[in-house]
mmCIF file with all atom_site columns, C-alpha atoms in Angstrom:
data_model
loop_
_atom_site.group_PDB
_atom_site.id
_atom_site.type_symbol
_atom_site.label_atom_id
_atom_site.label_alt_id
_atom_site.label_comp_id
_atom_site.label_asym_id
_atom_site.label_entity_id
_atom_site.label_seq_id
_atom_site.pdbx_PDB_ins_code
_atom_site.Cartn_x
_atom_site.Cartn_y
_atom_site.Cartn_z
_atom_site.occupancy
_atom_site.B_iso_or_equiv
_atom_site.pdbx_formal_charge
_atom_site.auth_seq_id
_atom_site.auth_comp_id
_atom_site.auth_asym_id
_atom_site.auth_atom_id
_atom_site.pdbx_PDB_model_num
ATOM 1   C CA . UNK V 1 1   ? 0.000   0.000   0.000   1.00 35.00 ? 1   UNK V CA 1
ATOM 2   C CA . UNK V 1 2   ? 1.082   3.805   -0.480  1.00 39.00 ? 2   UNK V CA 1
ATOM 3   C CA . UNK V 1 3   ? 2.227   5.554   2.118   1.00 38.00 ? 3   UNK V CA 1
ATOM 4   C CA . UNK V 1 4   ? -0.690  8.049   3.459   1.00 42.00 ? 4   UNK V CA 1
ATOM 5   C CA . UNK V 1 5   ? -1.008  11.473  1.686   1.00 47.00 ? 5   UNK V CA 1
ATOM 6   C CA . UNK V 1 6   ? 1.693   13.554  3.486   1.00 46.00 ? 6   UNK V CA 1
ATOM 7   C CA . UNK V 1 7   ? -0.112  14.539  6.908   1.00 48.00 ? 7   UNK V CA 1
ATOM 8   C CA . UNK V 1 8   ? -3.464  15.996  4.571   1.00 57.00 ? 8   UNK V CA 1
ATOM 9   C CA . UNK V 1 9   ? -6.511  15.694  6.113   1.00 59.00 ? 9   UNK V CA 1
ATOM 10  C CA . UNK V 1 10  ? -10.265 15.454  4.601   1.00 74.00 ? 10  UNK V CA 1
ATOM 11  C CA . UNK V 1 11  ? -13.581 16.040  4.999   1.00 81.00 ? 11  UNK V CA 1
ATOM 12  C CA . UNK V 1 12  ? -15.872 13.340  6.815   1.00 94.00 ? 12  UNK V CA 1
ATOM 13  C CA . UNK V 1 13  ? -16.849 11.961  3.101   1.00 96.00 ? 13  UNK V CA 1
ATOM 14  C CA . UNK V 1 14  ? -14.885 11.492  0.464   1.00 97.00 ? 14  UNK V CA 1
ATOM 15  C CA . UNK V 1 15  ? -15.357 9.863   -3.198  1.00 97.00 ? 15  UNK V CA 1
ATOM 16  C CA . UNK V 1 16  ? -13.186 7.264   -4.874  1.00 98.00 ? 16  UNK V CA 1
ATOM 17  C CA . UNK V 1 17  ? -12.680 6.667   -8.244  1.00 98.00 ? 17  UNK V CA 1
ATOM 18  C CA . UNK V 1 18  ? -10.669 3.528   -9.941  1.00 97.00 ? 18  UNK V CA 1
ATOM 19  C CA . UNK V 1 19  ? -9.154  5.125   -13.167 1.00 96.00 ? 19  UNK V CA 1
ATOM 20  C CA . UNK V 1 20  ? -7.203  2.558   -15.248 1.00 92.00 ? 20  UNK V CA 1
ATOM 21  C CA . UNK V 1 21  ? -4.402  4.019   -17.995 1.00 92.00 ? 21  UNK V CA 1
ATOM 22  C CA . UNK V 1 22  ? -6.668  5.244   -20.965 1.00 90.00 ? 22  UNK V CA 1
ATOM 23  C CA . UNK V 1 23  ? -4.751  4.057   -23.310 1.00 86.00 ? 23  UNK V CA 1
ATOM 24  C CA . UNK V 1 24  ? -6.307  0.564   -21.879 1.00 82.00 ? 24  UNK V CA 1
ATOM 25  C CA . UNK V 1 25  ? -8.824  1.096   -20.697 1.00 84.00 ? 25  UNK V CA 1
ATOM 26  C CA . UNK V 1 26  ? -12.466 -0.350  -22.558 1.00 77.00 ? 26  UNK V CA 1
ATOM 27  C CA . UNK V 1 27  ? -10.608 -3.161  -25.101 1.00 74.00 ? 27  UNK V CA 1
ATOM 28  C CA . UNK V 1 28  ? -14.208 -4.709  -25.157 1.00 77.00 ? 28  UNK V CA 1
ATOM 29  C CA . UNK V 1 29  ? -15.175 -1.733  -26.979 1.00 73.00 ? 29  UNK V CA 1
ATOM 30  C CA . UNK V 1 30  ? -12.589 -2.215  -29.997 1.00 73.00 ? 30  UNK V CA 1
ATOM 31  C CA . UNK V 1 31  ? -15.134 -3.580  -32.019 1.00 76.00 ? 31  UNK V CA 1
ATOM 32  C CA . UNK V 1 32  ? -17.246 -0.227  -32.528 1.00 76.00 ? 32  UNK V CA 1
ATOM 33  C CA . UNK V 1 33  ? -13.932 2.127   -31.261 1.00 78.00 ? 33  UNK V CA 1
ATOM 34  C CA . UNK V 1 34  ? -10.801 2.313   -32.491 1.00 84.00 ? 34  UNK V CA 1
ATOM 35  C CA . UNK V 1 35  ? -8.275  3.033   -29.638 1.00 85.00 ? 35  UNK V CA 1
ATOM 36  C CA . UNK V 1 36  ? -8.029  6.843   -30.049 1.00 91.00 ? 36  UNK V CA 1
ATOM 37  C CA . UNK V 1 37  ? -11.695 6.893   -29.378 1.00 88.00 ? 37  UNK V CA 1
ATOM 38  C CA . UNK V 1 38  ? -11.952 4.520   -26.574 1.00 87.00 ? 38  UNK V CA 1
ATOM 39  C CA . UNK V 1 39  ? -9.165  6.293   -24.894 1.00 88.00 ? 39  UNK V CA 1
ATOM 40  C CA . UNK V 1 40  ? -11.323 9.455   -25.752 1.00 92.00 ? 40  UNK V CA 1
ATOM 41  C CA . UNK V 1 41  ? -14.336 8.288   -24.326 1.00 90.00 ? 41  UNK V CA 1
ATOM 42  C CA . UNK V 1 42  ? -12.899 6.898   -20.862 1.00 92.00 ? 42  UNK V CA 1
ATOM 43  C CA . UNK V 1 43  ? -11.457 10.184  -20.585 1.00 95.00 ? 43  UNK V CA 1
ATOM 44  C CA . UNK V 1 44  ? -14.783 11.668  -20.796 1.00 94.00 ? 44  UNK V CA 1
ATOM 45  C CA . UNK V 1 45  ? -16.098 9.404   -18.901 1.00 93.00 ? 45  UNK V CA 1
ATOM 46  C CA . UNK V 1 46  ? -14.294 9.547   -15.493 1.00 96.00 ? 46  UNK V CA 1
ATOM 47  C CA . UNK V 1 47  ? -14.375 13.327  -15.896 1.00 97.00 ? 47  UNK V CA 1
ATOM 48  C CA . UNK V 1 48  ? -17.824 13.507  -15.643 1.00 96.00 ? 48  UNK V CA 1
ATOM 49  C CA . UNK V 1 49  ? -17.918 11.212  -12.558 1.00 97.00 ? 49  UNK V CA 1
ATOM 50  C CA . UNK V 1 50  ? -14.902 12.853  -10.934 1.00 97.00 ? 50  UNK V CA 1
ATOM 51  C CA . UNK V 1 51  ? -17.255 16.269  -11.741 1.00 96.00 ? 51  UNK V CA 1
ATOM 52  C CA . UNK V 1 52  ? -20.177 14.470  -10.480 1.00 97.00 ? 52  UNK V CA 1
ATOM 53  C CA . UNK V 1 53  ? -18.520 13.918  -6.970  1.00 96.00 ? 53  UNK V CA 1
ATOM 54  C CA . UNK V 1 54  ? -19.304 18.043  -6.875  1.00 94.00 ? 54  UNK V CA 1
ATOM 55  C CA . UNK V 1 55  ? -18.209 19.687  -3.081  1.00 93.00 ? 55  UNK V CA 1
ATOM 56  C CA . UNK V 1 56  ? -16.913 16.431  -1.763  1.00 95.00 ? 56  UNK V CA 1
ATOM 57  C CA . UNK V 1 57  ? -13.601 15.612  -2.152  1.00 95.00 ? 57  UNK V CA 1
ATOM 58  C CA . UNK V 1 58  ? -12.139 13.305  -4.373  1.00 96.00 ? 58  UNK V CA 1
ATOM 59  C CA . UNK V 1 59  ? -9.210  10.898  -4.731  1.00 96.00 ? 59  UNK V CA 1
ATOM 60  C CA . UNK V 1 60  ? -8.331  9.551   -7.911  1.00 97.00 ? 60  UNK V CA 1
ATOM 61  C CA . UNK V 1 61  ? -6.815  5.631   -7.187  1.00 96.00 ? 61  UNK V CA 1
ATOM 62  C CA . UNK V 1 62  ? -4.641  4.456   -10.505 1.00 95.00 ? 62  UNK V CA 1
ATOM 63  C CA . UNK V 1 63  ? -1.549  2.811   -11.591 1.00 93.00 ? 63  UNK V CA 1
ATOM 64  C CA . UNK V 1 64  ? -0.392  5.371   -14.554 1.00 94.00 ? 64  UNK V CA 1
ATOM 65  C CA . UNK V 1 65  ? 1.554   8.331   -14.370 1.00 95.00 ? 65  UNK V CA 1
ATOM 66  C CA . UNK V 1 66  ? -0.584  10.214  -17.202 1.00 95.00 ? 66  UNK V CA 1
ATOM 67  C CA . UNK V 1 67  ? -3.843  9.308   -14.980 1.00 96.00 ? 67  UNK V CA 1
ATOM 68  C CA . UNK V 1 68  ? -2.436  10.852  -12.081 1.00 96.00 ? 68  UNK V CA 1
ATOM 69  C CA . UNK V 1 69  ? -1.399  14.237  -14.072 1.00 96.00 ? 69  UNK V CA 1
ATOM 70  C CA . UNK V 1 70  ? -5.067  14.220  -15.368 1.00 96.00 ? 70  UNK V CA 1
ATOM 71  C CA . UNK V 1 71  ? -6.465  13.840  -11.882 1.00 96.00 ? 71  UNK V CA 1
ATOM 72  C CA . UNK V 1 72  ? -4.287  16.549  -10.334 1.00 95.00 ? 72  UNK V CA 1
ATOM 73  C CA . UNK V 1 73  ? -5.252  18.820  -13.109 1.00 95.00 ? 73  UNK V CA 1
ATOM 74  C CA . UNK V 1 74  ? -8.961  18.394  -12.003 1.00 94.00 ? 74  UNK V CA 1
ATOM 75  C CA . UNK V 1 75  ? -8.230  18.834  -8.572  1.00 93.00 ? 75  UNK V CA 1
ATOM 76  C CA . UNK V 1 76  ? -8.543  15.144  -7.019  1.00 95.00 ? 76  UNK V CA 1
ATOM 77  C CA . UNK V 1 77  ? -5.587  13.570  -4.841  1.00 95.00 ? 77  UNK V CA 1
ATOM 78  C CA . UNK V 1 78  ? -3.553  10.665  -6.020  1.00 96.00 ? 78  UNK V CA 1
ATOM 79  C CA . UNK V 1 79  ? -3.588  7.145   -4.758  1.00 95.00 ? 79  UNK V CA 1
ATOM 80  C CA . UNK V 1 80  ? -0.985  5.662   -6.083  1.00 92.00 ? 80  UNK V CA 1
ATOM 81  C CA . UNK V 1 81  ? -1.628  1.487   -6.526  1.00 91.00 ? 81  UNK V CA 1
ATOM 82  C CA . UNK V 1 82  ? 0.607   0.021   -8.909  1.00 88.00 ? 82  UNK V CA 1
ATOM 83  C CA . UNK V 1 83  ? -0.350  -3.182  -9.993  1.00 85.00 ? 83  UNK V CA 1
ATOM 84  C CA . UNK V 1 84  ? -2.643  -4.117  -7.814  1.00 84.00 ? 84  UNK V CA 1
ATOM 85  C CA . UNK V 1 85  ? -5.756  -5.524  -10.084 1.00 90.00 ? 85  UNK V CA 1
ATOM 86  C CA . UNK V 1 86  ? -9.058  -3.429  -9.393  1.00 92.00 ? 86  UNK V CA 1
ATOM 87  C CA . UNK V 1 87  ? -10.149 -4.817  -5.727  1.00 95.00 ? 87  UNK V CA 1
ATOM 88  C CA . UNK V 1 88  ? -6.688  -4.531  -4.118  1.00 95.00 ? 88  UNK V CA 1
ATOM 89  C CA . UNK V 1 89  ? -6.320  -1.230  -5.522  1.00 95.00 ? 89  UNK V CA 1
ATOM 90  C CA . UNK V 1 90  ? -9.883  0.323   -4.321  1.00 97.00 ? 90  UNK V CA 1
ATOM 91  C CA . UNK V 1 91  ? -8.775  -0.907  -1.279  1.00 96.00 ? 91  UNK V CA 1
ATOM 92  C CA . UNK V 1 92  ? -5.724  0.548   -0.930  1.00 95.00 ? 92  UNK V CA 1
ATOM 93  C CA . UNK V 1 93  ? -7.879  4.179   -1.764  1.00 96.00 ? 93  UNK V CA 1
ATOM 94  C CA . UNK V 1 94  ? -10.271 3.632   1.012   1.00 97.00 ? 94  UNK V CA 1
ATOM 95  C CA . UNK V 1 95  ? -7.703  2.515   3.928   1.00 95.00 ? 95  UNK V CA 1
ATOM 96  C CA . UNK V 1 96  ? -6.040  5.685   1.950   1.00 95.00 ? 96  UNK V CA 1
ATOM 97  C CA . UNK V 1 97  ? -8.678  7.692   2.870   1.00 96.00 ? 97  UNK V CA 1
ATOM 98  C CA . UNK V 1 98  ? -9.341  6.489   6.396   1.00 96.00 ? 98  UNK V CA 1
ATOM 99  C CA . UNK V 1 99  ? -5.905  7.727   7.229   1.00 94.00 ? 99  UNK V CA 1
ATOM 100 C CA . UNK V 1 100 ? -6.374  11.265  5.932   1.00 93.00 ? 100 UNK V CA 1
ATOM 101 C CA . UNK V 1 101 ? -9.501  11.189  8.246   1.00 93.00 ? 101 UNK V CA 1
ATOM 102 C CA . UNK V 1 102 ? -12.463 10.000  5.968   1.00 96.00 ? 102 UNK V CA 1
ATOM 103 C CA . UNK V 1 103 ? -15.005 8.456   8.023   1.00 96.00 ? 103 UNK V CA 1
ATOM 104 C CA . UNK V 1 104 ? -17.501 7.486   4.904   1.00 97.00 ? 104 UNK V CA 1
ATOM 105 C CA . UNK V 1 105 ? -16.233 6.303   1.230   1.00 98.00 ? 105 UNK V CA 1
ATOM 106 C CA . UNK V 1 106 ? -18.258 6.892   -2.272  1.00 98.00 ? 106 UNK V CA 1
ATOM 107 C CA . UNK V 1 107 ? -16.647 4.488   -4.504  1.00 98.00 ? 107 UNK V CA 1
ATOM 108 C CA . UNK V 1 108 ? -17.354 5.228   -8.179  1.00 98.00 ? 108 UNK V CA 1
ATOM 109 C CA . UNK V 1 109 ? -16.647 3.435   -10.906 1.00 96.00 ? 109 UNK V CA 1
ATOM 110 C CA . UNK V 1 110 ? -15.168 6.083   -13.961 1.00 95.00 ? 110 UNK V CA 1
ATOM 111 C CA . UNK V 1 111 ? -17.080 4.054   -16.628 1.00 93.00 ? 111 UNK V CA 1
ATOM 112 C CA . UNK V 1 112 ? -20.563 5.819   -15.865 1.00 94.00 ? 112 UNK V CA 1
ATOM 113 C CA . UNK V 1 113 ? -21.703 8.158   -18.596 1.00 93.00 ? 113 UNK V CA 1
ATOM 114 C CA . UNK V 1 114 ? -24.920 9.579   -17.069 1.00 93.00 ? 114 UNK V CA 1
ATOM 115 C CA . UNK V 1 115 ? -23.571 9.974   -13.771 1.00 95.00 ? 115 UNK V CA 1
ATOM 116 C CA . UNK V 1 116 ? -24.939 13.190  -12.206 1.00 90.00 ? 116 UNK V CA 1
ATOM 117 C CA . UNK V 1 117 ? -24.640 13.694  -7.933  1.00 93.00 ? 117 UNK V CA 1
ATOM 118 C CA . UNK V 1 118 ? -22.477 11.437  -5.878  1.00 96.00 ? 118 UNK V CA 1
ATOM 119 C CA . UNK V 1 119 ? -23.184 13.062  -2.896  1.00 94.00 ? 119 UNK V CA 1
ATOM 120 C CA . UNK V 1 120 ? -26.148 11.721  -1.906  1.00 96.00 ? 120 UNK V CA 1
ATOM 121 C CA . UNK V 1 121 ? -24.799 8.342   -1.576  1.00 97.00 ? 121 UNK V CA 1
ATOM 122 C CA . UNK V 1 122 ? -22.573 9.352   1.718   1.00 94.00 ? 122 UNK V CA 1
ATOM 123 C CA . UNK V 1 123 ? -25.498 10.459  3.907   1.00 93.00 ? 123 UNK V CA 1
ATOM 124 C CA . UNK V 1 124 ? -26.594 7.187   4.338   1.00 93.00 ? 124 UNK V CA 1
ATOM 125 C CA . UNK V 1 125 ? -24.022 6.142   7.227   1.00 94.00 ? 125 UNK V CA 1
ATOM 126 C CA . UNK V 1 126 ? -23.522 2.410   6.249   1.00 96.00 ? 126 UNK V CA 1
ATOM 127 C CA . UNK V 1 127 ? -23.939 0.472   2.793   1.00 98.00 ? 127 UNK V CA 1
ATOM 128 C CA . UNK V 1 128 ? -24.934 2.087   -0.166  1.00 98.00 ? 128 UNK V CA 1
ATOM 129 C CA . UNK V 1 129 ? -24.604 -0.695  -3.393  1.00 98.00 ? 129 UNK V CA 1
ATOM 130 C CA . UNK V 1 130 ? -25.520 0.897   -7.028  1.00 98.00 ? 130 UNK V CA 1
ATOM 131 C CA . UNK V 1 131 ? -25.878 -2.653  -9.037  1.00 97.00 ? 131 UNK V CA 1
ATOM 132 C CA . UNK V 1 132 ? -25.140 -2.035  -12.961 1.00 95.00 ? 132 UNK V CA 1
ATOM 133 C CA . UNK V 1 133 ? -28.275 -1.979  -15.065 1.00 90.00 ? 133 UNK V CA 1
ATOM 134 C CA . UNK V 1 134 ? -28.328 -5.589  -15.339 1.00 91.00 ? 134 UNK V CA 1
ATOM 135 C CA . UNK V 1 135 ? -28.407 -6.202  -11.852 1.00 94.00 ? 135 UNK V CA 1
ATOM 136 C CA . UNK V 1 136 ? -25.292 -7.851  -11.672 1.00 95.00 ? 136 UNK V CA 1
ATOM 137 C CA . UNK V 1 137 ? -21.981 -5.644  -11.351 1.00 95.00 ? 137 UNK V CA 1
ATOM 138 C CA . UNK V 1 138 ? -21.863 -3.331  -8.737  1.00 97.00 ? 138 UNK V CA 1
ATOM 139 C CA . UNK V 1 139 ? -21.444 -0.133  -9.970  1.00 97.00 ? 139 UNK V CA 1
ATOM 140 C CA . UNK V 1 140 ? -21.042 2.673   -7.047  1.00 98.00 ? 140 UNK V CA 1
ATOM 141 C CA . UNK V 1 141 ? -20.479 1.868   -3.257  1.00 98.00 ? 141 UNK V CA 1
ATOM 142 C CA . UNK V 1 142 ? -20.518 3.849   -0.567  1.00 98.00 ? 142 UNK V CA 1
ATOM 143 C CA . UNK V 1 143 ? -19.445 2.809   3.248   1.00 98.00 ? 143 UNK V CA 1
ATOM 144 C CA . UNK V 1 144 ? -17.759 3.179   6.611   1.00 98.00 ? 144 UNK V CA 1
ATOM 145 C CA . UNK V 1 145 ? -14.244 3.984   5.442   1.00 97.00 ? 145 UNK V CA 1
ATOM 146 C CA . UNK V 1 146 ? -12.756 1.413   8.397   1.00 96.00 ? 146 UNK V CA 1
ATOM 147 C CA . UNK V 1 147 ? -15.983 -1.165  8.434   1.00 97.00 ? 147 UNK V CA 1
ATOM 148 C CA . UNK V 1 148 ? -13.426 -3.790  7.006   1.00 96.00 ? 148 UNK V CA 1
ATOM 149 C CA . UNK V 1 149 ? -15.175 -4.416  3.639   1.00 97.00 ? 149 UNK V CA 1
ATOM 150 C CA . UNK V 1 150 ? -13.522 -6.797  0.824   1.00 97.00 ? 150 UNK V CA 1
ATOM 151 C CA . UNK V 1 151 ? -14.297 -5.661  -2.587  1.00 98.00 ? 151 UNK V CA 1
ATOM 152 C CA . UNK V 1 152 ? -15.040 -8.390  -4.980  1.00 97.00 ? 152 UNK V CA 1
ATOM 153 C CA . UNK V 1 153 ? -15.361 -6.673  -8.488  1.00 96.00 ? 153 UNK V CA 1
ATOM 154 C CA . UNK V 1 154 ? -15.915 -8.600  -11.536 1.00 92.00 ? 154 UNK V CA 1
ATOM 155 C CA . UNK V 1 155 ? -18.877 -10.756 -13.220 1.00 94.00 ? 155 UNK V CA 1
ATOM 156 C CA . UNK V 1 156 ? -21.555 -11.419 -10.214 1.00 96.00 ? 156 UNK V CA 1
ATOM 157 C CA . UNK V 1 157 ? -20.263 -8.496  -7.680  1.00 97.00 ? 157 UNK V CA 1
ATOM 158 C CA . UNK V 1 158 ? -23.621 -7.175  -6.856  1.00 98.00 ? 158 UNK V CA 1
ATOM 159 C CA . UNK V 1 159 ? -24.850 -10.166 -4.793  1.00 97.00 ? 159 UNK V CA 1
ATOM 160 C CA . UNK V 1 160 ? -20.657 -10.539 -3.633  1.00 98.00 ? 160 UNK V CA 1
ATOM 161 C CA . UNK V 1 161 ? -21.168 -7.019  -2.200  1.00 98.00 ? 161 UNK V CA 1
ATOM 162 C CA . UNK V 1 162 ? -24.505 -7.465  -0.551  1.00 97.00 ? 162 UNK V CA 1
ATOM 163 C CA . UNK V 1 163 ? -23.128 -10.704 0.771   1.00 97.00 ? 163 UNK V CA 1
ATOM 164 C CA . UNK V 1 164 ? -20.350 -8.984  2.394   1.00 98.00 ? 164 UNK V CA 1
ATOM 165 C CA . UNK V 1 165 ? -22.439 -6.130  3.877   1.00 97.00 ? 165 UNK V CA 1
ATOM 166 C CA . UNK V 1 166 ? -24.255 -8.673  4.989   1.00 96.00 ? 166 UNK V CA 1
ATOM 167 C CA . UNK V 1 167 ? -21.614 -10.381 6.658   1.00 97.00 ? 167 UNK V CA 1
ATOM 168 C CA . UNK V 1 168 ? -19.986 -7.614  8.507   1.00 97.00 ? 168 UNK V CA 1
ATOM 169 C CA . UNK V 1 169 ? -23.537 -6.829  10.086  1.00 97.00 ? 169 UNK V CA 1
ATOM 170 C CA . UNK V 1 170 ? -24.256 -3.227  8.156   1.00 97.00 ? 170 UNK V CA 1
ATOM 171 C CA . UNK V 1 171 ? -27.275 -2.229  6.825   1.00 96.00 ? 171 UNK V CA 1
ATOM 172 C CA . UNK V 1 172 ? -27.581 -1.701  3.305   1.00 97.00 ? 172 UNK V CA 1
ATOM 173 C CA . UNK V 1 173 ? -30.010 0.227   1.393   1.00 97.00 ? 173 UNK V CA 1
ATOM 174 C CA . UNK V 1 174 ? -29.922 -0.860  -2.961  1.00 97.00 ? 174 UNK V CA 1
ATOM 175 C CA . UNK V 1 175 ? -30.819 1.859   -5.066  1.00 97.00 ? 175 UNK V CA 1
ATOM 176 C CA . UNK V 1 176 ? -31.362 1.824   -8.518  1.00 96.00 ? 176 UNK V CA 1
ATOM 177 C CA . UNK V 1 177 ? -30.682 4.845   -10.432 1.00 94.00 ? 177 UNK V CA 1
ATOM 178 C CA . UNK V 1 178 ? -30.565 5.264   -14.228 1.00 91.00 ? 178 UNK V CA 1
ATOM 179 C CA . UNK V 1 179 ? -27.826 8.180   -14.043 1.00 93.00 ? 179 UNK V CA 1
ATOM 180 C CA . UNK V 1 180 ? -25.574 5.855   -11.959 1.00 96.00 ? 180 UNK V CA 1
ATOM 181 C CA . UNK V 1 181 ? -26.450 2.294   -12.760 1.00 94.00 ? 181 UNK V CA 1
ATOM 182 C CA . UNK V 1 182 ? -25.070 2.566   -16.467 1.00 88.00 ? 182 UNK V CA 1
ATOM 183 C CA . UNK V 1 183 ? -21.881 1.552   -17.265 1.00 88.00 ? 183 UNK V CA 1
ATOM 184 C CA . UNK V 1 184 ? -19.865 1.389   -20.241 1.00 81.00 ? 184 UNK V CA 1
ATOM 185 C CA . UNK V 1 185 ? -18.502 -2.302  -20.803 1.00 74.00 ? 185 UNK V CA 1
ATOM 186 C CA . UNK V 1 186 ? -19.598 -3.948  -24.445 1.00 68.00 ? 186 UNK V CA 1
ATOM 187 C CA . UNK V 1 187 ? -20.415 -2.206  -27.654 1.00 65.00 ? 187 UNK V CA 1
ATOM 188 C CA . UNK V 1 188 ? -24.396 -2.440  -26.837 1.00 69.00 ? 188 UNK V CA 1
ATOM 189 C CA . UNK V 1 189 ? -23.796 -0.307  -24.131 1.00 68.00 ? 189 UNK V CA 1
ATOM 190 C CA . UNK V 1 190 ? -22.848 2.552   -25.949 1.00 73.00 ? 190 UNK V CA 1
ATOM 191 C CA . UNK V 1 191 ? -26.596 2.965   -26.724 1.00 72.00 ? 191 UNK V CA 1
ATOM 192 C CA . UNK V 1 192 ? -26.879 5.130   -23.865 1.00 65.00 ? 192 UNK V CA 1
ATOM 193 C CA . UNK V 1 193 ? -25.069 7.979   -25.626 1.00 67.00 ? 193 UNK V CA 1
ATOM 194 C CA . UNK V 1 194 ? -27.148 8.598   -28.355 1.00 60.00 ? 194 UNK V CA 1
ATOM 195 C CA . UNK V 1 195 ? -30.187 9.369   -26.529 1.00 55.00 ? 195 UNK V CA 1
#
């Protein structure tokens, strides 16, 4: 893990966001983007959910120095997480954040194209779970910064994250919400932009 943000200290909430190197990020898309485009679009992308965030802070968790540039440039702090694979790396941003004195954690994923307010999702003191239009990723979370949760991203994480909520005894409250449940993963998805 990174060592802690140089004696900063935060807010009570904070929002995360997962940003991989743009330059990789979306290869499921190649089929309807050439890589210029794709790298264009996650770009966009996290920009609009690192806007969406609004007052609350942000941090920015990624593995690529041209990420973190971007991310400084818009005003979010840097988690550095090199190599760490998506769950290790979100979790490395939220014990992040603990230390710098964040008691409650938005996690956002940068893939979300309609995303309008975060903010709302760190007034509810314990779980928050966002599941992906499909009801089956998970697609924003927001908890207790040092509640001990184990992200488990990846095919099937909704039900994972309920699970673990679940398991650690915190109440959860699922909401489904068109500007935040669609993400950007296959060519079909990209539907949402034209409308």
């Amino acid at each position: 893990m990174a060592a802690p943000l140089g004696g900063l200290r935060l807010g009570p909430r904070a929002v995360l966001v997962p940003v991989k190197d743009f330059s990789v990020a979306k290869l499921r898309l190649a089929p309807a983007l050439p890589p210029e485009q794709r790298a264009a679009l996650a770009r966009a992308m996290a920009e609009k959910v690192i806007k969406a965030a609004g007052e609350v802070p942000v941090a920015v968790v990624c593995d690529d120095t041209a990420v973190a540039a971007w991310a400084r440039a818009l005003g979010a702090l840097v988690v550095w997480a090199p190599e760490r694979g998506l769950n290790h790396a979100v979790q490395d941003g939220v014990r992040q954040l603990a230390l710098l004195g964040v008691g409650h954690v938005t996690v956002a994923h940068s893939d979300l194209p309609l995303a309008e307010d975060l903010a709302w999702v760190g007034e509810w003191p314990e779980v928050t779970l966002v599941p992906d239009h499909l009801e089956d990723g998970t697609t924003v979370i927001g908890l207790p910064s040092e509640c001990g949760f184990v992200f488990s991203y990846g095919p099937g994480s909704f039900r994972r994250h309920l699970a673990e909520a679940e398991r650690l005894g915190l109440r959860v409250r699922v909401v489904h919400s068109p500007a935040l449940s669609w993400d950007v993963d296959l060519p079909t998805d990209l539907n949402v932009l034209s409308r």
